[in-house]
């Protein structure tokens, strides 16, 4: 970092990694605006002559005024032209202005060029160009009336120098942009500069850089708001295959008084250094910082005689908390429920964030994280997770909570990523997924949901498989919400991705075990295989494995083979087909082939691409059961039987003849253990269809009133519980599971319960 007494007024520091020139304009009498103040422009150009690789300029006062690459480029050309004329060409010398020895003429011309180039051109390049143009016109007029040949030659010589300077001035982009608008130009008028320069104004405690203007040749295709009045615009760029995600947080729309109060409060807050123990409970730390900030802002407003409403104070307290106890701009982006993945790549300072949008898929953003910000995030992730991130441990796998959701973090340190820290952030919903909600998003249909619901109630072993970002964890979370709350759940995860806090709030009995990451190998954490064995000692429970990755597979299958697990066992694994799952479990994870028979159902999820390659869709590809009468290779020995298969023509997962004819081994095994279903396939099928009908009813009603709360976890869990209660009531009343009577009872309850949901299609009066 090159420094020039940054603490002094108009001092600066240059950040070479980010190519940022930061100028201290606090208490500067010339102001902090290149477009408004000639002295500020001149001093900035002087600094650019010293720091030629500058790409961004920040004039820091109570707020930061940031000029982006394009605007700095205009000034950099002026600085370069100045140096070329003055230092390289030495244009302000007698030999360039006259061929005569007339001292008065030389002095006059040198004086003009001296003022034009060294003063006016630095302070006001447009006026310098206009003055030079007018001087050339004046000199041409003198040459016309001059009769002496030697003096005419002298004037012509001087005129050539002026034209040379004018050509150099005219080659700069700034002059090219305004050249056609200079007729009758008023010297010193800075209106054109206000059109050329549009600095981004932001609080000086923000480290992130922003691109304020959308790309050229782009047009807006969507706009919406999220979180605390955060404005988001989506642009389509001509000729580009990905869209542009433009975000404007509320901190960019504060008044001058609000900026001042925030800056004072931030300085007070910065004196508080939280202990490492505070990071163990980030929610409590955020709440503490929020309450302190709220009281502090109210007190500062009172002492400075500023009047702020309660709404303003709460908004400012949230912003203050975000940039002290929170994650800054990362948190703002992740508050958008449409964001699925966020990518922060190296090098910092000139690489924008990228994200995966639920509707517009891969997008480039207007956010450019800085090196300091990346290091700040890395420190927070390391402290909060209790896991190292350094040269010896260059990879960190952890999770964070923030207002509005949770996220899984993959961080890579400098020795693995030579250009600096890199982060991959997978956003999880704050609310758990449900089968009806996934039906709404067309991942599968209600028949597949009904079939899985029946299998889950039958306490089978299910592996949800697929490629990365195919929706494995989402459907696993949805499967949990299909379980009744009467069952105890034990979850084993190396990174906490499942929405366990929300499920606990809904009344689920959950024991969460966090195991050692297979990437980081932290000795203080328990290996996953030991965590699974521990789970078996905790009593009869449903076992949920976040992801089957490594040696824990052997312990898991050992447990299933000996019958240690009597309830549902479910987990996720990478694999794009049932045989791919078998190959990974047996050949990569060293599970004996016969032990794999403990798997009952394999559900394959995948991301499909459109014909043009520009769009992707998450779909359930198949539901396959694993038979038990094979020896070495279930694929060759027909040990895999498909129950439902995706049809690309209809974009639906459809039942196979095996399922329709009641020939499923797993379903018949479930039926044989239930007296009502034993030897009665029609009743089994009717029960599956009943579950389908219930979910379809909920999905249809949510569409009718345009309100997805109908199929969110809170109401779905209650609706599913009611269904099971009504099954028991009908069985006691008529002696059998009459699907029509069960649905009538459930539908009567649903028609009353659904009244609490607002019809969002109705216009508010």
XYZ file of C-alpha atoms in Angstrom:
765
model
C 0.000 0.000 0.000
C 1.501 3.293 -1.123
C 0.713 6.136 1.251
C 1.079 9.905 1.083
C 0.083 11.059 4.547
C -3.508 9.924 4.178
C -4.290 11.472 7.559
C -3.502 14.928 6.108
C -6.180 16.902 4.294
C -6.084 15.863 0.613
C -3.593 13.134 1.470
C -4.124 9.828 -0.265
C -3.315 6.151 -0.187
C -3.113 3.836 -3.168
C -4.247 0.213 -2.872
C -2.289 -1.576 -5.618
C -4.150 -4.896 -5.397
C -7.475 -3.186 -6.007
C -6.078 -0.255 -8.023
C -7.979 2.171 -5.805
C -6.866 5.721 -5.061
C -8.450 6.830 -1.784
C -8.262 10.541 -0.947
C -8.905 12.031 2.495
C -11.237 14.975 1.845
C -12.341 15.466 5.438
C -12.151 19.197 6.296
C -10.942 19.982 2.767
C -11.876 23.572 1.812
C -12.114 22.594 -1.864
C -14.918 20.056 -1.383
C -15.113 16.388 -2.375
C -16.461 16.464 -5.910
C -14.495 16.251 -9.145
C -17.418 17.477 -11.212
C -18.250 20.457 -8.992
C -14.904 21.845 -7.824
C -11.998 22.789 -10.165
C -9.389 22.483 -7.411
C -10.594 18.987 -6.548
C -10.304 17.954 -10.208
C -6.800 19.438 -10.487
C -5.520 17.754 -7.327
C -7.032 14.434 -8.401
C -5.350 14.639 -11.812
C -2.050 15.383 -10.050
C -2.447 12.190 -8.026
C -3.226 10.201 -11.176
C 0.062 11.389 -12.647
C 1.801 9.636 -9.754
C -0.442 6.546 -9.530
C -0.912 5.752 -13.216
C -2.529 2.332 -12.714
C -5.479 3.751 -10.765
C -8.844 2.394 -11.881
C -11.103 3.650 -9.086
C -11.064 6.861 -7.074
C -12.690 7.335 -3.670
C -13.009 10.829 -2.240
C -13.656 10.137 1.422
C -15.499 12.643 3.564
C -18.425 11.927 5.909
C -19.495 9.897 2.889
C -17.451 8.207 0.201
C -17.736 9.504 -3.358
C -16.571 6.720 -5.622
C -15.734 7.153 -9.300
C -15.732 3.980 -11.352
C -13.373 2.698 -14.019
C -14.980 4.560 -16.914
C -15.013 7.925 -15.147
C -11.459 7.523 -13.877
C -10.430 6.671 -17.427
C -11.499 10.157 -18.550
C -9.235 11.767 -15.949
C -6.393 9.345 -16.570
C -6.304 10.417 -20.220
C -6.114 14.072 -19.150
C -3.209 13.269 -16.808
C -1.456 11.278 -19.527
C -1.874 14.101 -22.066
C -0.566 16.616 -19.541
C 2.559 14.554 -18.874
C 3.137 13.990 -22.569
C 2.961 17.696 -23.404
C 4.854 19.034 -20.400
C 7.404 16.325 -19.649
C 7.921 14.427 -22.896
C 7.422 17.116 -25.557
C 8.423 20.012 -23.286
C 5.871 22.047 -25.190
C 6.062 25.079 -22.872
C 9.489 26.217 -24.054
C 10.599 29.086 -26.331
C 11.635 26.687 -29.094
C 8.010 25.557 -29.497
C 6.365 28.973 -29.587
C 8.571 31.169 -31.796
C 11.339 31.152 -34.382
C 12.131 34.782 -33.638
C 14.074 36.155 -30.708
C 11.406 38.668 -29.663
C 11.307 38.392 -25.869
C 7.899 40.039 -25.509
C 6.250 37.702 -28.020
C 7.848 34.636 -26.457
C 6.848 35.745 -22.950
C 3.240 36.315 -23.992
C 2.948 32.961 -25.726
C 4.735 31.050 -22.960
C 2.492 32.743 -20.403
C -0.606 31.695 -22.308
C 0.496 28.060 -22.631
C 1.723 27.978 -19.041
C -1.676 29.014 -17.736
C -3.612 26.954 -20.287
C -1.852 23.644 -19.688
C -0.532 23.735 -16.135
C -3.529 25.490 -14.580
C -6.689 25.493 -16.686
C -6.213 22.047 -18.254
C -5.898 20.417 -14.817
C -8.815 22.344 -13.318
C -11.147 22.489 -16.309
C -10.075 20.496 -19.416
C -13.179 21.444 -21.404
C -12.624 25.170 -20.838
C -8.954 24.685 -21.738
C -9.988 23.134 -25.053
C -12.452 25.965 -25.756
C -9.882 28.653 -24.842
C -7.313 26.984 -27.071
C -9.805 26.820 -29.959
C -10.576 30.509 -29.558
C -6.858 31.363 -29.342
C -6.226 29.477 -32.584
C -9.030 31.417 -34.250
C -7.500 34.667 -32.961
C -3.976 33.753 -34.138
C -5.308 32.823 -37.583
C -6.889 36.272 -37.842
C -3.555 37.888 -36.925
C -1.755 35.883 -39.578
C -4.193 37.084 -42.248
C -3.458 40.760 -41.572
C 0.289 40.339 -41.002
C 2.308 41.685 -43.977
C 5.857 40.809 -42.978
C 6.803 37.374 -44.276
C 9.105 36.535 -41.342
C 6.437 37.400 -38.775
C 3.862 35.411 -40.791
C 6.184 32.412 -40.645
C 6.591 32.939 -36.903
C 2.823 33.075 -36.383
C 2.386 29.976 -38.530
C 5.031 28.179 -36.446
C 3.176 29.094 -33.231
C -0.118 28.111 -34.844
C 1.265 24.656 -35.624
C 2.158 24.226 -31.953
C -1.334 25.285 -30.877
C -2.942 22.914 -33.381
C -0.705 20.098 -32.138
C -1.840 20.775 -28.564
C -5.468 20.982 -29.694
C -5.171 17.639 -31.471
C -3.794 16.065 -28.299
C -6.587 17.609 -26.236
C -9.116 16.400 -28.804
C -7.860 12.815 -28.691
C -9.086 12.424 -25.120
C -12.443 10.764 -24.641
C -13.706 13.616 -22.458
C -13.388 16.141 -25.286
C -14.799 13.701 -27.845
C -17.927 13.275 -25.723
C -18.648 17.026 -25.520
C -17.049 18.349 -28.711
C -20.356 18.941 -30.501
C -21.777 20.964 -27.604
C -19.124 23.655 -27.221
C -20.569 26.433 -29.404
C -21.037 29.459 -27.157
C -19.579 27.551 -24.237
C -19.292 29.579 -21.033
C -15.792 29.301 -19.591
C -15.889 27.848 -16.084
C -19.361 26.316 -16.428
C -19.263 22.790 -15.011
C -22.641 21.537 -16.244
C -21.001 19.148 -18.713
C -18.881 17.627 -15.950
C -22.048 16.827 -14.009
C -23.164 14.775 -16.988
C -19.816 12.999 -17.356
C -19.219 12.192 -13.685
C -21.750 10.391 -11.497
C -19.984 9.253 -8.334
C -21.542 6.595 -6.200
C -22.282 8.113 -2.801
C -22.151 5.643 0.058
C -21.401 5.606 3.788
C -17.687 5.713 4.437
C -17.869 2.567 6.567
C -18.799 0.412 3.563
C -15.912 -1.416 1.929
C -17.765 -2.720 -1.113
C -17.532 -1.007 -4.472
C -20.572 -0.678 -6.685
C -21.241 -0.085 -10.333
C -24.005 2.493 -10.316
C -25.012 2.404 -13.962
C -26.272 -0.663 -15.831
C -24.189 -1.909 -18.767
C -24.480 -0.276 -22.152
C -26.946 -1.816 -24.612
C -29.009 -3.237 -21.754
C -32.698 -2.965 -20.957
C -34.599 -3.608 -17.742
C -36.714 -6.776 -17.641
C -37.726 -6.886 -13.977
C -37.737 -4.886 -10.764
C -38.671 -5.863 -7.220
C -37.878 -5.090 -3.587
C -36.732 -7.329 -0.753
C -35.596 -7.004 2.853
C -35.397 -3.449 4.161
C -36.406 -1.623 0.983
C -33.551 -3.076 -1.048
C -34.234 -2.352 -4.710
C -33.300 -4.989 -7.272
C -33.387 -4.548 -11.034
C -32.679 -7.221 -13.612
C -31.228 -6.151 -16.960
C -30.779 -8.086 -20.159
C -27.627 -7.157 -22.032
C -27.690 -7.309 -25.800
C -25.604 -10.213 -27.092
C -24.984 -11.655 -23.602
C -26.259 -15.026 -22.378
C -26.456 -14.016 -18.716
C -28.420 -11.213 -17.124
C -27.263 -8.299 -14.987
C -28.364 -8.150 -11.342
C -28.385 -4.543 -10.087
C -28.938 -4.091 -6.350
C -29.395 -0.816 -4.476
C -29.438 -1.222 -0.660
C -31.318 1.277 1.548
C -28.026 2.689 2.886
C -27.566 4.369 -0.494
C -30.724 6.414 -0.083
C -30.067 8.028 3.294
C -30.206 11.755 3.927
C -27.159 13.820 4.912
C -28.287 13.893 8.549
C -28.751 10.114 8.588
C -25.271 9.588 7.138
C -23.789 11.852 9.789
C -25.561 10.060 12.649
C -24.563 6.648 11.317
C -20.931 7.698 11.043
C -20.837 8.980 14.626
C -22.579 5.850 15.928
C -20.227 3.620 13.969
C -17.192 5.297 15.527
C -18.596 4.652 18.997
C -19.505 1.060 18.113
C -16.037 0.369 16.693
C -14.590 0.845 20.175
C -16.418 -2.306 21.309
C -14.304 -5.369 20.538
C -16.455 -8.509 20.837
C -14.800 -11.482 22.484
C -14.517 -14.737 20.587
C -17.201 -16.219 22.848
C -19.648 -13.626 21.514
C -19.378 -15.176 18.049
C -20.609 -18.509 19.402
C -24.127 -17.061 19.469
C -24.277 -14.666 16.502
C -28.035 -14.118 16.848
C -27.656 -12.822 20.398
C -24.680 -10.706 19.357
C -26.718 -9.150 16.536
C -29.593 -8.455 18.893
C -27.208 -6.845 21.385
C -25.604 -4.651 18.714
C -29.014 -3.702 17.354
C -30.334 -2.575 20.736
C -27.124 -0.682 21.542
C -27.176 0.942 18.118
C -30.826 1.933 18.425
C -30.290 3.614 21.798
C -27.083 5.249 20.612
C -28.675 6.665 17.449
C -31.591 8.089 19.430
C -29.193 9.719 21.910
C -26.949 11.169 19.185
C -29.985 12.514 17.322
C -31.159 14.218 20.499
C -27.778 15.782 21.309
C -27.332 17.040 17.730
C -30.909 18.373 17.557
C -31.876 16.065 14.699
C -35.464 14.874 14.465
C -35.869 11.266 13.348
C -38.973 9.096 13.330
C -39.058 5.641 14.924
C -39.065 4.100 11.460
C -35.906 5.997 10.521
C -34.163 4.995 13.740
C -35.023 1.318 13.285
C -33.884 1.404 9.653
C -30.577 3.009 10.613
C -30.069 0.578 13.511
C -30.477 -2.343 11.098
C -27.919 -0.829 8.733
C -25.507 -0.197 11.602
C -25.902 -3.773 12.838
C -25.362 -5.142 9.342
C -21.969 -3.445 9.068
C -20.811 -4.204 12.606
C -22.202 -7.559 13.764
C -23.375 -8.690 10.324
C -21.863 -9.614 6.989
C -22.282 -6.310 5.171
C -23.330 -6.397 1.547
C -23.222 -10.201 1.433
C -26.097 -10.195 3.876
C -28.092 -7.759 1.737
C -27.791 -9.987 -1.335
C -28.647 -13.160 0.574
C -31.826 -11.555 1.916
C -33.202 -11.875 -1.613
C -35.103 -15.179 -1.609
C -34.500 -15.508 -5.345
C -30.744 -15.868 -4.810
C -29.734 -19.527 -4.672
C -25.942 -19.365 -4.953
C -23.517 -16.488 -4.528
C -19.943 -16.593 -5.824
C -17.155 -14.286 -4.636
C -14.095 -14.889 -6.779
C -10.509 -13.672 -6.629
C -8.895 -11.279 -7.278
C -10.834 -8.817 -5.150
C -11.250 -5.208 -6.095
C -12.039 -5.717 -9.764
C -14.023 -8.959 -9.914
C -17.790 -8.625 -9.421
C -19.930 -11.043 -7.482
C -21.832 -13.631 -9.495
C -25.033 -15.354 -8.441
C -27.560 -17.978 -9.426
C -31.072 -16.511 -9.535
C -34.184 -18.659 -9.131
C -35.849 -17.023 -12.131
C -33.041 -15.522 -14.206
C -30.341 -18.113 -13.443
C -26.687 -17.066 -13.806
C -26.274 -13.309 -13.303
C -23.394 -10.885 -12.965
C -23.914 -8.272 -10.240
C -22.987 -4.626 -9.757
C -21.111 -5.491 -6.539
C -17.310 -5.587 -6.409
C -15.965 -6.808 -3.041
C -12.645 -5.401 -1.892
C -9.657 -7.249 -0.498
C -10.273 -5.875 3.013
C -13.869 -7.047 2.890
C -12.892 -10.556 1.783
C -10.400 -10.820 4.639
C -13.050 -9.579 7.057
C -15.475 -12.285 5.901
C -12.801 -14.962 6.139
C -12.036 -13.928 9.717
C -15.729 -14.004 10.671
C -16.257 -17.450 9.127
C -13.183 -18.806 10.881
C -14.135 -17.472 14.312
C -17.821 -18.396 14.164
C -17.211 -21.926 12.877
C -14.318 -22.704 15.194
C -12.552 -24.197 12.176
C -9.202 -22.962 10.824
C -8.654 -21.211 7.503
C -4.937 -20.742 6.928
C -1.994 -22.106 4.968
C -2.182 -25.454 6.742
C -5.967 -25.636 6.296
C -6.755 -23.783 3.058
C -10.408 -24.901 2.837
C -13.252 -24.040 5.205
C -16.711 -25.596 5.119
C -19.229 -23.930 7.436
C -22.638 -22.300 7.689
C -23.994 -18.895 8.708
C -27.328 -17.492 9.846
C -28.552 -14.083 8.776
C -31.911 -12.265 8.878
C -34.128 -14.031 6.374
C -32.252 -17.277 5.946
C -29.213 -19.485 6.275
C -26.288 -20.221 4.001
C -23.585 -22.797 3.549
C -20.114 -21.346 3.039
C -17.232 -22.852 1.129
C -14.094 -20.730 1.583
C -10.716 -21.152 -0.099
C -7.576 -19.498 1.302
C -4.728 -17.775 -0.522
C -2.320 -20.686 -0.905
C -5.003 -22.682 -2.758
C -6.434 -19.646 -4.540
C -3.265 -17.680 -5.463
C -5.096 -14.420 -6.156
C -6.802 -14.269 -2.761
C -9.777 -15.600 -0.835
C -12.675 -17.092 -2.783
C -16.113 -17.982 -1.436
C -19.003 -20.098 -2.643
C -22.235 -19.446 -0.757
C -25.281 -21.696 -1.044
C -28.398 -19.978 0.287
C -30.991 -22.047 2.133
C -34.564 -21.090 2.771
C -35.375 -19.857 6.248
C -38.533 -21.973 6.095
C -38.316 -25.724 5.410
C -39.288 -27.051 2.014
C -42.416 -29.183 1.665
C -43.576 -31.654 -0.972
C -46.474 -29.376 -2.079
C -44.043 -26.457 -2.386
C -41.707 -28.498 -4.601
C -44.748 -29.523 -6.658
C -45.505 -25.822 -7.112
C -42.007 -25.324 -8.525
C -42.569 -28.330 -10.842
C -39.780 -30.460 -9.398
C -42.221 -33.371 -9.446
C -45.966 -33.968 -9.309
C -48.374 -34.829 -6.524
C -48.427 -38.535 -7.412
C -44.674 -38.767 -6.791
C -45.169 -36.786 -3.576
C -47.957 -39.137 -2.487
C -45.822 -42.186 -3.232
C -42.881 -40.820 -1.232
C -45.206 -39.887 1.626
C -46.464 -43.486 1.762
C -42.908 -44.868 1.672
C -41.782 -42.483 4.430
C -44.673 -43.605 6.635
C -43.572 -47.165 5.871
C -40.196 -46.502 7.554
C -38.016 -47.333 4.574
C -34.437 -46.382 3.711
C -34.287 -43.634 1.088
C -31.310 -42.072 -0.681
C -31.906 -38.801 -2.505
C -29.267 -38.660 -5.223
C -28.321 -36.239 -7.955
C -25.717 -33.851 -9.241
C -24.596 -30.719 -7.430
C -27.382 -28.157 -6.986
C -29.993 -30.651 -8.177
C -32.198 -30.142 -5.118
C -31.124 -33.097 -2.952
C -31.024 -31.209 0.348
C -34.299 -29.460 -0.484
C -36.222 -32.702 -0.984
C -34.561 -34.212 2.107
C -35.833 -31.260 4.148
C -39.268 -31.706 2.571
C -39.232 -35.387 3.518
C -38.671 -34.405 7.156
C -41.781 -32.184 7.142
C -43.746 -35.230 5.938
C -42.792 -37.128 9.093
C -45.174 -36.894 12.015
C -43.967 -34.917 15.014
C -44.432 -37.990 17.203
C -41.181 -39.418 15.837
C -37.824 -38.438 17.242
C -35.287 -37.252 14.680
C -31.517 -37.576 14.829
C -29.610 -35.673 12.174
C -25.933 -36.071 11.316
C -24.316 -33.286 9.269
C -20.787 -31.976 8.843
C -22.190 -28.608 7.766
C -25.586 -27.676 9.186
C -27.804 -27.237 6.133
C -31.147 -28.656 7.262
C -33.652 -26.121 8.700
C -33.575 -27.626 12.170
C -34.313 -24.425 14.110
C -37.532 -23.896 12.167
C -38.501 -27.554 12.626
C -37.920 -27.281 16.376
C -40.152 -24.218 16.412
C -42.841 -26.345 14.759
C -42.568 -28.860 17.607
C -40.287 -31.558 16.205
C -38.186 -33.611 18.618
C -34.717 -33.260 17.097
C -31.206 -34.195 18.158
C -28.646 -32.575 15.871
C -25.151 -34.057 15.643
C -22.403 -32.106 13.892
C -19.587 -34.278 12.601
C -16.102 -33.639 11.275
C -15.924 -32.187 7.788
C -14.366 -34.581 5.282
C -12.596 -31.565 3.776
C -11.106 -29.837 6.810
C -10.348 -32.852 9.097
C -10.613 -30.965 12.390
C -9.332 -33.326 15.087
C -11.550 -31.832 17.779
C -14.668 -32.869 15.843
C -16.096 -36.390 15.798
C -15.822 -38.316 12.514
C -19.152 -38.888 10.784
C -18.982 -42.680 11.165
C -18.611 -42.225 14.933
C -21.472 -39.730 14.936
C -23.702 -42.321 13.238
C -22.774 -44.981 15.783
C -23.485 -42.442 18.520
C -26.889 -41.764 16.976
C -27.739 -45.471 17.219
C -27.079 -45.366 20.968
C -29.511 -42.484 21.433
C -32.581 -44.655 21.120
C -35.233 -45.469 18.538
C -35.357 -42.555 16.113
C -35.548 -41.551 12.479
C -32.015 -41.035 11.173
C -31.297 -38.226 8.714
C -27.827 -38.050 7.131
C -27.070 -34.663 5.587
C -24.823 -36.225 2.952
C -23.196 -39.630 2.583
C -19.658 -38.695 1.565
C -17.006 -41.016 2.942
C -16.328 -43.734 5.511
C -19.591 -43.070 7.316
C -21.315 -45.043 4.540
C -19.853 -48.264 5.942
C -21.136 -47.533 9.453
C -24.533 -46.531 8.078
C -24.998 -49.718 6.059
C -23.729 -51.876 8.908
C -26.431 -50.381 11.105
C -29.137 -50.911 8.523
C -28.058 -54.487 7.824
C -28.287 -55.577 11.456
C -31.693 -53.964 11.872
C -30.532 -51.294 14.290
C -32.785 -48.784 12.573
C -36.519 -49.419 12.750
C -37.702 -46.039 11.452
C -37.040 -43.910 8.411
C -33.431 -43.554 7.304
C -32.828 -40.863 4.697
C -29.857 -39.027 3.302
C -28.366 -37.456 0.209
C -25.549 -38.678 -1.999
C -23.977 -37.580 -5.262
C -24.961 -39.769 -8.208
C -26.928 -39.272 -11.407
C -28.496 -42.741 -11.641
C -29.267 -45.706 -9.356
C -26.237 -47.546 -10.726
C -24.152 -44.396 -10.229
C -25.180 -44.444 -6.563
C -24.339 -48.150 -6.285
C -20.975 -47.608 -7.976
C -20.115 -44.752 -5.624
C -21.215 -46.555 -2.454
C -19.538 -49.857 -3.303
C -16.439 -48.893 -5.271
C -15.656 -45.454 -3.842
C -16.883 -45.824 -0.258
C -15.987 -49.531 0.189
C -19.436 -50.759 1.240
C -19.880 -54.493 0.437
C -22.298 -55.032 -2.484
C -24.655 -57.133 -0.394
C -24.841 -54.385 2.243
C -26.145 -52.025 -0.429
C -29.346 -54.098 -0.393
C -30.263 -52.265 2.798
C -31.206 -49.370 0.500
C -34.915 -49.542 -0.325
C -35.559 -46.489 -2.502
C -33.317 -44.267 -4.614
C -34.753 -40.930 -5.745
C -32.805 -39.246 -8.545
C -32.914 -35.448 -8.855
C -31.236 -33.539 -11.658
C -30.889 -30.181 -13.361
C -32.032 -30.328 -16.971
C -31.038 -27.856 -19.661
C -33.228 -26.320 -22.324
C -32.459 -26.884 -26.004
C -30.804 -23.468 -26.296
C -28.572 -24.211 -23.307
C -29.584 -20.975 -21.577
C -32.055 -22.319 -19.006
C -32.027 -25.084 -16.411
C -34.821 -26.877 -14.576
C -34.742 -29.003 -11.436
C -36.701 -32.196 -11.949
C -37.140 -35.559 -10.252
C -35.875 -38.086 -12.797
C -36.961 -41.365 -11.239
C -38.044 -43.210 -8.135
C -36.361 -46.621 -8.118
C -36.581 -49.487 -5.657
C -33.704 -51.831 -4.880
C -34.577 -55.536 -4.939
C -32.799 -57.988 -2.681
C -32.314 -61.052 -4.931
C -29.111 -60.105 -6.721
C -25.498 -60.954 -5.951
C -22.892 -58.670 -7.505
C -24.365 -56.107 -9.897
C -27.954 -54.873 -9.369
C -27.989 -53.251 -12.798
C -26.981 -56.363 -14.728
C -29.034 -58.657 -12.491
C -32.114 -56.403 -12.715
C -32.005 -55.406 -9.089
C -33.193 -51.866 -9.877
C -36.907 -51.477 -10.605
C -38.288 -48.099 -11.601
C -41.559 -47.064 -9.985
C -41.790 -43.633 -11.610
C -39.793 -42.170 -14.529
C -39.493 -38.645 -15.929
C -41.021 -38.064 -19.381
C -39.358 -35.126 -21.142
C -42.252 -34.781 -23.605
C -44.826 -34.138 -20.888
C -42.306 -32.664 -18.409
C -43.791 -34.973 -15.770
C -42.615 -37.943 -13.760
C -44.980 -40.798 -14.609
C -45.798 -44.177 -12.988
C -44.427 -47.360 -14.551
C -46.389 -50.543 -15.152
C -44.659 -52.049 -12.132
C -46.220 -49.437 -9.880
C -49.633 -49.418 -11.556
C -49.891 -53.214 -11.420
C -48.947 -53.397 -7.754
C -45.733 -55.329 -8.423
C -43.477 -53.126 -6.291
C -41.417 -55.148 -3.830
C -40.965 -52.273 -1.367
C -44.632 -51.248 -1.367
C -45.721 -54.841 -0.839
C -43.212 -55.167 1.997
C -44.793 -52.111 3.626
C -48.283 -53.527 3.021
C -47.377 -56.894 4.549
C -46.568 -55.169 7.845
C -49.904 -53.328 8.036
C -52.976 -55.467 8.559
C -55.269 -53.141 6.593
C -52.988 -53.171 3.545
C -51.894 -56.826 3.569
C -52.915 -58.595 0.344
C -54.964 -55.558 -0.683
C -53.113 -53.615 -3.388
C -56.200 -51.565 -4.271
C -56.299 -50.133 -0.756
C -52.564 -49.330 -0.911
C -52.967 -47.589 -4.267
C -56.042 -45.700 -3.060
C -54.077 -44.475 -0.047
C -51.268 -43.225 -2.297
C -53.835 -41.522 -4.550
C -55.494 -40.016 -1.465
C -52.204 -38.422 -0.444
C -51.838 -37.145 -4.007
C -55.362 -35.669 -3.895
C -54.736 -33.907 -0.587
C -51.517 -32.301 -1.810
C -53.086 -31.351 -5.141
C -55.966 -29.685 -3.292
C -53.541 -27.581 -1.278
C -51.423 -26.666 -4.309
C -54.487 -25.722 -6.371
C -55.859 -23.496 -3.626
C -52.495 -21.767 -3.144
C -52.519 -20.992 -6.870
C -56.115 -19.823 -6.763
C -55.451 -17.195 -4.099
C -51.829 -16.603 -5.169
C -50.582 -17.320 -1.652
C -47.845 -19.899 -1.098
C -48.326 -19.801 2.677
C -50.963 -22.494 2.103
C -48.214 -24.965 1.186
C -45.466 -23.694 3.486
C -44.223 -25.966 6.260
C -46.263 -24.526 9.127
C -49.621 -25.277 7.518
C -48.504 -28.380 5.629
C -47.317 -30.090 8.826
C -50.704 -29.440 10.414
C -52.575 -30.611 7.309
C -50.530 -33.815 7.155
C -51.110 -34.483 10.858
C -54.851 -33.989 10.363
C -54.785 -36.502 7.514
C -53.267 -39.159 9.777
C -55.715 -38.364 12.583
C -58.665 -38.671 10.198
C -57.325 -42.029 8.984
C -57.536 -43.294 12.551
C -61.030 -41.856 13.046
C -62.398 -43.427 9.862
C -60.775 -46.768 10.716
C -62.500 -46.726 14.111
C -65.822 -45.680 12.580
C -66.107 -48.041 9.597
C -63.413 -50.623 10.269
C -61.293 -49.799 7.206
C -59.324 -46.976 5.600
C -62.055 -45.610 3.342
C -60.227 -43.028 1.200
C -63.392 -41.105 0.298
C -64.459 -40.698 3.917
C -60.942 -39.740 4.982
C -60.775 -37.074 2.286
C -64.235 -35.746 3.165
C -63.190 -35.276 6.785
C -59.879 -33.707 5.785
C -61.495 -31.454 3.192
C -64.072 -30.225 5.709
C -61.254 -29.267 8.051
C -59.261 -27.700 5.201
C -62.177 -25.564 3.994
C -62.414 -24.032 7.442
C -58.670 -23.739 8.088
C -57.884 -22.121 4.734
C -59.978 -19.057 5.549
C -57.055 -17.552 7.448
C -55.066 -17.122 4.242
C -55.397 -13.856 2.387
C -56.342 -13.877 -1.273
C -53.456 -11.927 -2.805
C -55.378 -11.479 -6.046
C -57.789 -9.102 -4.323
C -56.947 -5.446 -4.751
C -56.541 -3.515 -1.539
C -58.990 -0.629 -1.148
